[in-house]
Short mmCIF file of N, CA and C in Angstrom, two decimals:
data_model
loop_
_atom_site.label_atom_id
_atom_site.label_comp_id
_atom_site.label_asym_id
_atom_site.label_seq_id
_atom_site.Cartn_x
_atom_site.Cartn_y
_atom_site.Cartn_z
N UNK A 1 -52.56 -3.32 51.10
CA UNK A 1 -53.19 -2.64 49.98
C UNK A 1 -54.61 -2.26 50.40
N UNK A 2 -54.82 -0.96 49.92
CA UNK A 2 -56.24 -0.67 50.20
C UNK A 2 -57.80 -0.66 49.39
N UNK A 3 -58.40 -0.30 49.39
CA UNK A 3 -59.71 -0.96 48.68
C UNK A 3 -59.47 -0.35 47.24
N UNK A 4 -59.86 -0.79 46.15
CA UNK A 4 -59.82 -0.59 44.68
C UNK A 4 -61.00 0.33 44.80
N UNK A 5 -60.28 1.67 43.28
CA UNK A 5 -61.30 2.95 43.05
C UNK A 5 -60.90 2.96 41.90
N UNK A 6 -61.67 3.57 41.28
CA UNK A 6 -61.63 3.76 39.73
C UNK A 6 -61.35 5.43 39.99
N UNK A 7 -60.14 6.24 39.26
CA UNK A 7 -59.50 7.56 39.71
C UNK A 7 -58.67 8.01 38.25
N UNK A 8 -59.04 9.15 37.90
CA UNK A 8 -58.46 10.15 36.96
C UNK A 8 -57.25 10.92 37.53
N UNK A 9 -55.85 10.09 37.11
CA UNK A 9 -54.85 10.52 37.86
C UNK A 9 -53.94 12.00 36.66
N UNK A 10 -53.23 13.17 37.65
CA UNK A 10 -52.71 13.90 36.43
C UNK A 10 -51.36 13.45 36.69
N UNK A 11 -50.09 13.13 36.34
CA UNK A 11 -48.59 12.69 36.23
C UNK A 11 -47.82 13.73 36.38
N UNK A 12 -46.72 13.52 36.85
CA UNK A 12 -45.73 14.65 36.60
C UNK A 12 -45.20 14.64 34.99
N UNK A 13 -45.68 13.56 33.97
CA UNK A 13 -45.20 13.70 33.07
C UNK A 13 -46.05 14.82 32.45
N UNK A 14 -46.91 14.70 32.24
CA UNK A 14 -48.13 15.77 31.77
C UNK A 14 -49.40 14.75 31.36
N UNK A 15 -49.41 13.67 31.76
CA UNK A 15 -50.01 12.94 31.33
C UNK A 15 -51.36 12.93 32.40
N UNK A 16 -52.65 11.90 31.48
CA UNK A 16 -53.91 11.75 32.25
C UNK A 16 -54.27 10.82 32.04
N UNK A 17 -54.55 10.13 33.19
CA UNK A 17 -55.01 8.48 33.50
C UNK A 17 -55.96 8.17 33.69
N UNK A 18 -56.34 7.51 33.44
CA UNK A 18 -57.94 6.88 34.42
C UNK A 18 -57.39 5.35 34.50
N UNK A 19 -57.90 4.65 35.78
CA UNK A 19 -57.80 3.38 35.98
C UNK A 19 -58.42 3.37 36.96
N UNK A 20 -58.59 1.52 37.40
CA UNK A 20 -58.89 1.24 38.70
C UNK A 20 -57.48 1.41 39.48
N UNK A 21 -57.56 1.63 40.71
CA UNK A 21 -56.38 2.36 41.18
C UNK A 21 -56.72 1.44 42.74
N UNK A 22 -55.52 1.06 43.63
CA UNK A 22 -55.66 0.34 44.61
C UNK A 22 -54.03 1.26 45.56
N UNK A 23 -54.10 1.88 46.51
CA UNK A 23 -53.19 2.21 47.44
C UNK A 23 -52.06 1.49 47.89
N UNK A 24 -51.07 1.13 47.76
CA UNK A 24 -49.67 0.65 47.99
C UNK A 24 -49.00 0.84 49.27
N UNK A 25 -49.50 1.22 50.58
CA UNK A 25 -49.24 1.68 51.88
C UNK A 25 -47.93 1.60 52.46
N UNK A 26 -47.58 0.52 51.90
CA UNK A 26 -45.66 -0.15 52.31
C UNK A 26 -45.29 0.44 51.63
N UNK A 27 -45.42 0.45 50.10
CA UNK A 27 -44.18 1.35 49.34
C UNK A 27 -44.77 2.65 48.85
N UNK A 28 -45.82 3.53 49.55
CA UNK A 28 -46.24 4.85 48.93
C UNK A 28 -46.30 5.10 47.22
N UNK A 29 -47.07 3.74 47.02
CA UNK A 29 -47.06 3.77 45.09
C UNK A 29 -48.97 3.48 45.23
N UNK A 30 -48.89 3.67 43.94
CA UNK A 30 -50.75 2.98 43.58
C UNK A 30 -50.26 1.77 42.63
N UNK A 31 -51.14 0.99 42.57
CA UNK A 31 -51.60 -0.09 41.21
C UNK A 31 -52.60 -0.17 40.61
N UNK A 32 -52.28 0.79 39.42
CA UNK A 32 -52.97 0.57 38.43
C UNK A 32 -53.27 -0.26 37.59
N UNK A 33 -54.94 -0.47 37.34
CA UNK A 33 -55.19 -1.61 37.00
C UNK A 33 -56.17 -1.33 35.25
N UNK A 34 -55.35 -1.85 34.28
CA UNK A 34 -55.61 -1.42 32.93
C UNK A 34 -56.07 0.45 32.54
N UNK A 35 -54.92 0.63 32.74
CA UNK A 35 -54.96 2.71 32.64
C UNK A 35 -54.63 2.67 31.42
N UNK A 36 -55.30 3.66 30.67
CA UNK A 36 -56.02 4.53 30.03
C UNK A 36 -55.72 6.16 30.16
N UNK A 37 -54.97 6.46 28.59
CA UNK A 37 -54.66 8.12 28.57
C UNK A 37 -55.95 8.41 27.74
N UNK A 38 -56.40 9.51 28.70
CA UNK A 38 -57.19 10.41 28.01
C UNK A 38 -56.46 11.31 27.24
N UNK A 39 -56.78 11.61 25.79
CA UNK A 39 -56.31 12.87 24.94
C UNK A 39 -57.28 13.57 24.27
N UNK A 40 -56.81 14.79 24.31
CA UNK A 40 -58.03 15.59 24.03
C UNK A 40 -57.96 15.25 22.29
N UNK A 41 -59.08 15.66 21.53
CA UNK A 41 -59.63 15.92 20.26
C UNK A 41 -60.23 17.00 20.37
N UNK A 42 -60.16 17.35 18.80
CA UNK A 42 -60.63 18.57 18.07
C UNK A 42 -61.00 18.40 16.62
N UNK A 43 -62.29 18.37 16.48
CA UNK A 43 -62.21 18.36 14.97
C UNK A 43 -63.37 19.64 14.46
N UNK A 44 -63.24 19.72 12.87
CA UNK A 44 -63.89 21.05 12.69
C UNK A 44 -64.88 20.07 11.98
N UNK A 45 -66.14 20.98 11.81
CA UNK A 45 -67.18 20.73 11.06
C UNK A 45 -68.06 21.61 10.81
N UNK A 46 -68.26 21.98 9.51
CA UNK A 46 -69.17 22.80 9.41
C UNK A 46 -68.60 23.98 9.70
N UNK A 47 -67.34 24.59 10.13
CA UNK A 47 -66.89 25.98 10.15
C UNK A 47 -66.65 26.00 11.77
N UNK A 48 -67.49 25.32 12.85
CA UNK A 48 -66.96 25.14 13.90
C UNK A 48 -66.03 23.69 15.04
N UNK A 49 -65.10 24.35 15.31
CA UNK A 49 -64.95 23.31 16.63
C UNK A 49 -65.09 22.69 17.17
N UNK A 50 -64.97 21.23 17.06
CA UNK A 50 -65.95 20.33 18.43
C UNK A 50 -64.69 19.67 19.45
N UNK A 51 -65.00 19.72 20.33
CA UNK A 51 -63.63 19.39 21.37
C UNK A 51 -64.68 18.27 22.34
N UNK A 52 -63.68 17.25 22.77
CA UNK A 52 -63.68 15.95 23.27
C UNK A 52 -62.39 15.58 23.64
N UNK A 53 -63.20 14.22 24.44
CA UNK A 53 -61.85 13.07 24.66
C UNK A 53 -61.89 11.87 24.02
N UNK A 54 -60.43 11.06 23.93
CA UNK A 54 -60.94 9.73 23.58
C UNK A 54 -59.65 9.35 24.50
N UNK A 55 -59.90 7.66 24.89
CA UNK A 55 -59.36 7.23 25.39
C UNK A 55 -58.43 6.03 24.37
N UNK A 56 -57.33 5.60 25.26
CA UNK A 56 -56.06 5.16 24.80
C UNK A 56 -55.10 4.00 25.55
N UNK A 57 -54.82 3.19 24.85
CA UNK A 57 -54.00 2.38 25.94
C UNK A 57 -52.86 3.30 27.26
N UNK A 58 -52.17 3.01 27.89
CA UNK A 58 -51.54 3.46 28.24
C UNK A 58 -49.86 2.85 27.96
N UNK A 59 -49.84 1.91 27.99
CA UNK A 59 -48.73 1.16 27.71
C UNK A 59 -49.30 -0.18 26.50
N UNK A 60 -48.65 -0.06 25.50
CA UNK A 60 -49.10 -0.27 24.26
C UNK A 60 -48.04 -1.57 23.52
N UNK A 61 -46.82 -1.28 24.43
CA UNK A 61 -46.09 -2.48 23.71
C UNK A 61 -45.69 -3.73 24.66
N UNK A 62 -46.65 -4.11 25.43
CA UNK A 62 -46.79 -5.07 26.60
C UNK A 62 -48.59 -5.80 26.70
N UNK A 63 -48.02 -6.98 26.96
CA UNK A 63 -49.73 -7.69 27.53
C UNK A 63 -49.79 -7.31 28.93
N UNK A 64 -49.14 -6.93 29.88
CA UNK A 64 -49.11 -6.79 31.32
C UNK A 64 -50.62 -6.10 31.22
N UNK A 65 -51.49 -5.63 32.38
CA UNK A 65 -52.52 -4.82 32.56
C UNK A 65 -52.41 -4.07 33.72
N UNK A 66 -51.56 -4.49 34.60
CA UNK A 66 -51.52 -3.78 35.94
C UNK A 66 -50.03 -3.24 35.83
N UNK A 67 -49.60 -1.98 36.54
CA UNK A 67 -48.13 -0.95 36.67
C UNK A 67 -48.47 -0.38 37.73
N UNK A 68 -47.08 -0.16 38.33
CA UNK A 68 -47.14 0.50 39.28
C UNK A 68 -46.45 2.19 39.48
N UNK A 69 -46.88 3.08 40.10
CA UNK A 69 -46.88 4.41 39.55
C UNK A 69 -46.39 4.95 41.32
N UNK A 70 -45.17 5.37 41.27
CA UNK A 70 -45.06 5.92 43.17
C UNK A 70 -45.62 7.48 42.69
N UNK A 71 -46.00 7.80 43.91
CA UNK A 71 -46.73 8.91 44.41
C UNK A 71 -46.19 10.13 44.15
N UNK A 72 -44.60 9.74 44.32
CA UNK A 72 -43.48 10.99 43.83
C UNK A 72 -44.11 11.40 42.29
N UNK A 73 -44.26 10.72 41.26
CA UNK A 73 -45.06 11.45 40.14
C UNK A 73 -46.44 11.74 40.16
N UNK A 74 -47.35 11.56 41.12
CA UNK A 74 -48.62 11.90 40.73
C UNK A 74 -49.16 13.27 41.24
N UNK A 75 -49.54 14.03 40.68
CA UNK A 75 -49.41 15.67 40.78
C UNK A 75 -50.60 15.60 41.49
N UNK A 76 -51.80 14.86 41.00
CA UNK A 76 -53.56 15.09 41.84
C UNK A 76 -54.43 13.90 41.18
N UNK A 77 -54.91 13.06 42.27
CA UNK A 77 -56.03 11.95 41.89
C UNK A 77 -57.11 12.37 42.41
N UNK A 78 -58.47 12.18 41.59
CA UNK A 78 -59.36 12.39 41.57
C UNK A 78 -60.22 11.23 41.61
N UNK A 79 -61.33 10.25 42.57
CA UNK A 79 -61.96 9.74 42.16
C UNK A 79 -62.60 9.44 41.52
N UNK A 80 -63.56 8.70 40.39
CA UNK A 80 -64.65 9.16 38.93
C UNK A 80 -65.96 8.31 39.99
#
C-alpha cells in the first residue's frame, strides 16, 4: 500500500468523493478512508440563485469507515 492522500474521486457511477485515499498496488483498488459525496445545492433568495456544495456520508447504513473501490470504476482522481 502506498502513502495516504486526501483525493476528490469522480465514479463510473456518476458519483463524487472525497476521502483519504491510500493505493492498493496488488489488487489495482484504492482504500478509502471515511468518503464523503459531494452534492451540489441550489437555493433561491431574494430572486437569485446561490449554488454550492455540501457534503454527505457515503455509505450510510454501516459503522465500517474504510471501502474499497477498484480502479475499473474510477473515471479521474484528483488530489485536494
Amino acid at each position: 500500500m502506498e502513502e495516504e492522500f486526501y483525493a476528490s474521486l469522480k465514479l463510473s457511477t456518476g458519483e463524487e468523493v472525497i476521502a483519504k485515499v491510500s493505493y492498493m498496488t496488488d489488487e489495482d483498488s484504492l482504500l478509502l478512508d471515511r468518503p464523503l459525496t459531494v452534492e451540489r445545492v441550489i437555493q433561491k433568495r431574494g430572486g437569485r440563485a446561490i449554488e454550492g456544495f455540501h457534503l454527505k456520508e457515503w455509505m450510510m447504513a454501516t459503522y465500517d469507515t474504510m471501502f474499497v473501490v477498484n480502479m475499473k470504476q474510477v473515471v479521474t482522481i484528483t488530489e485536494l
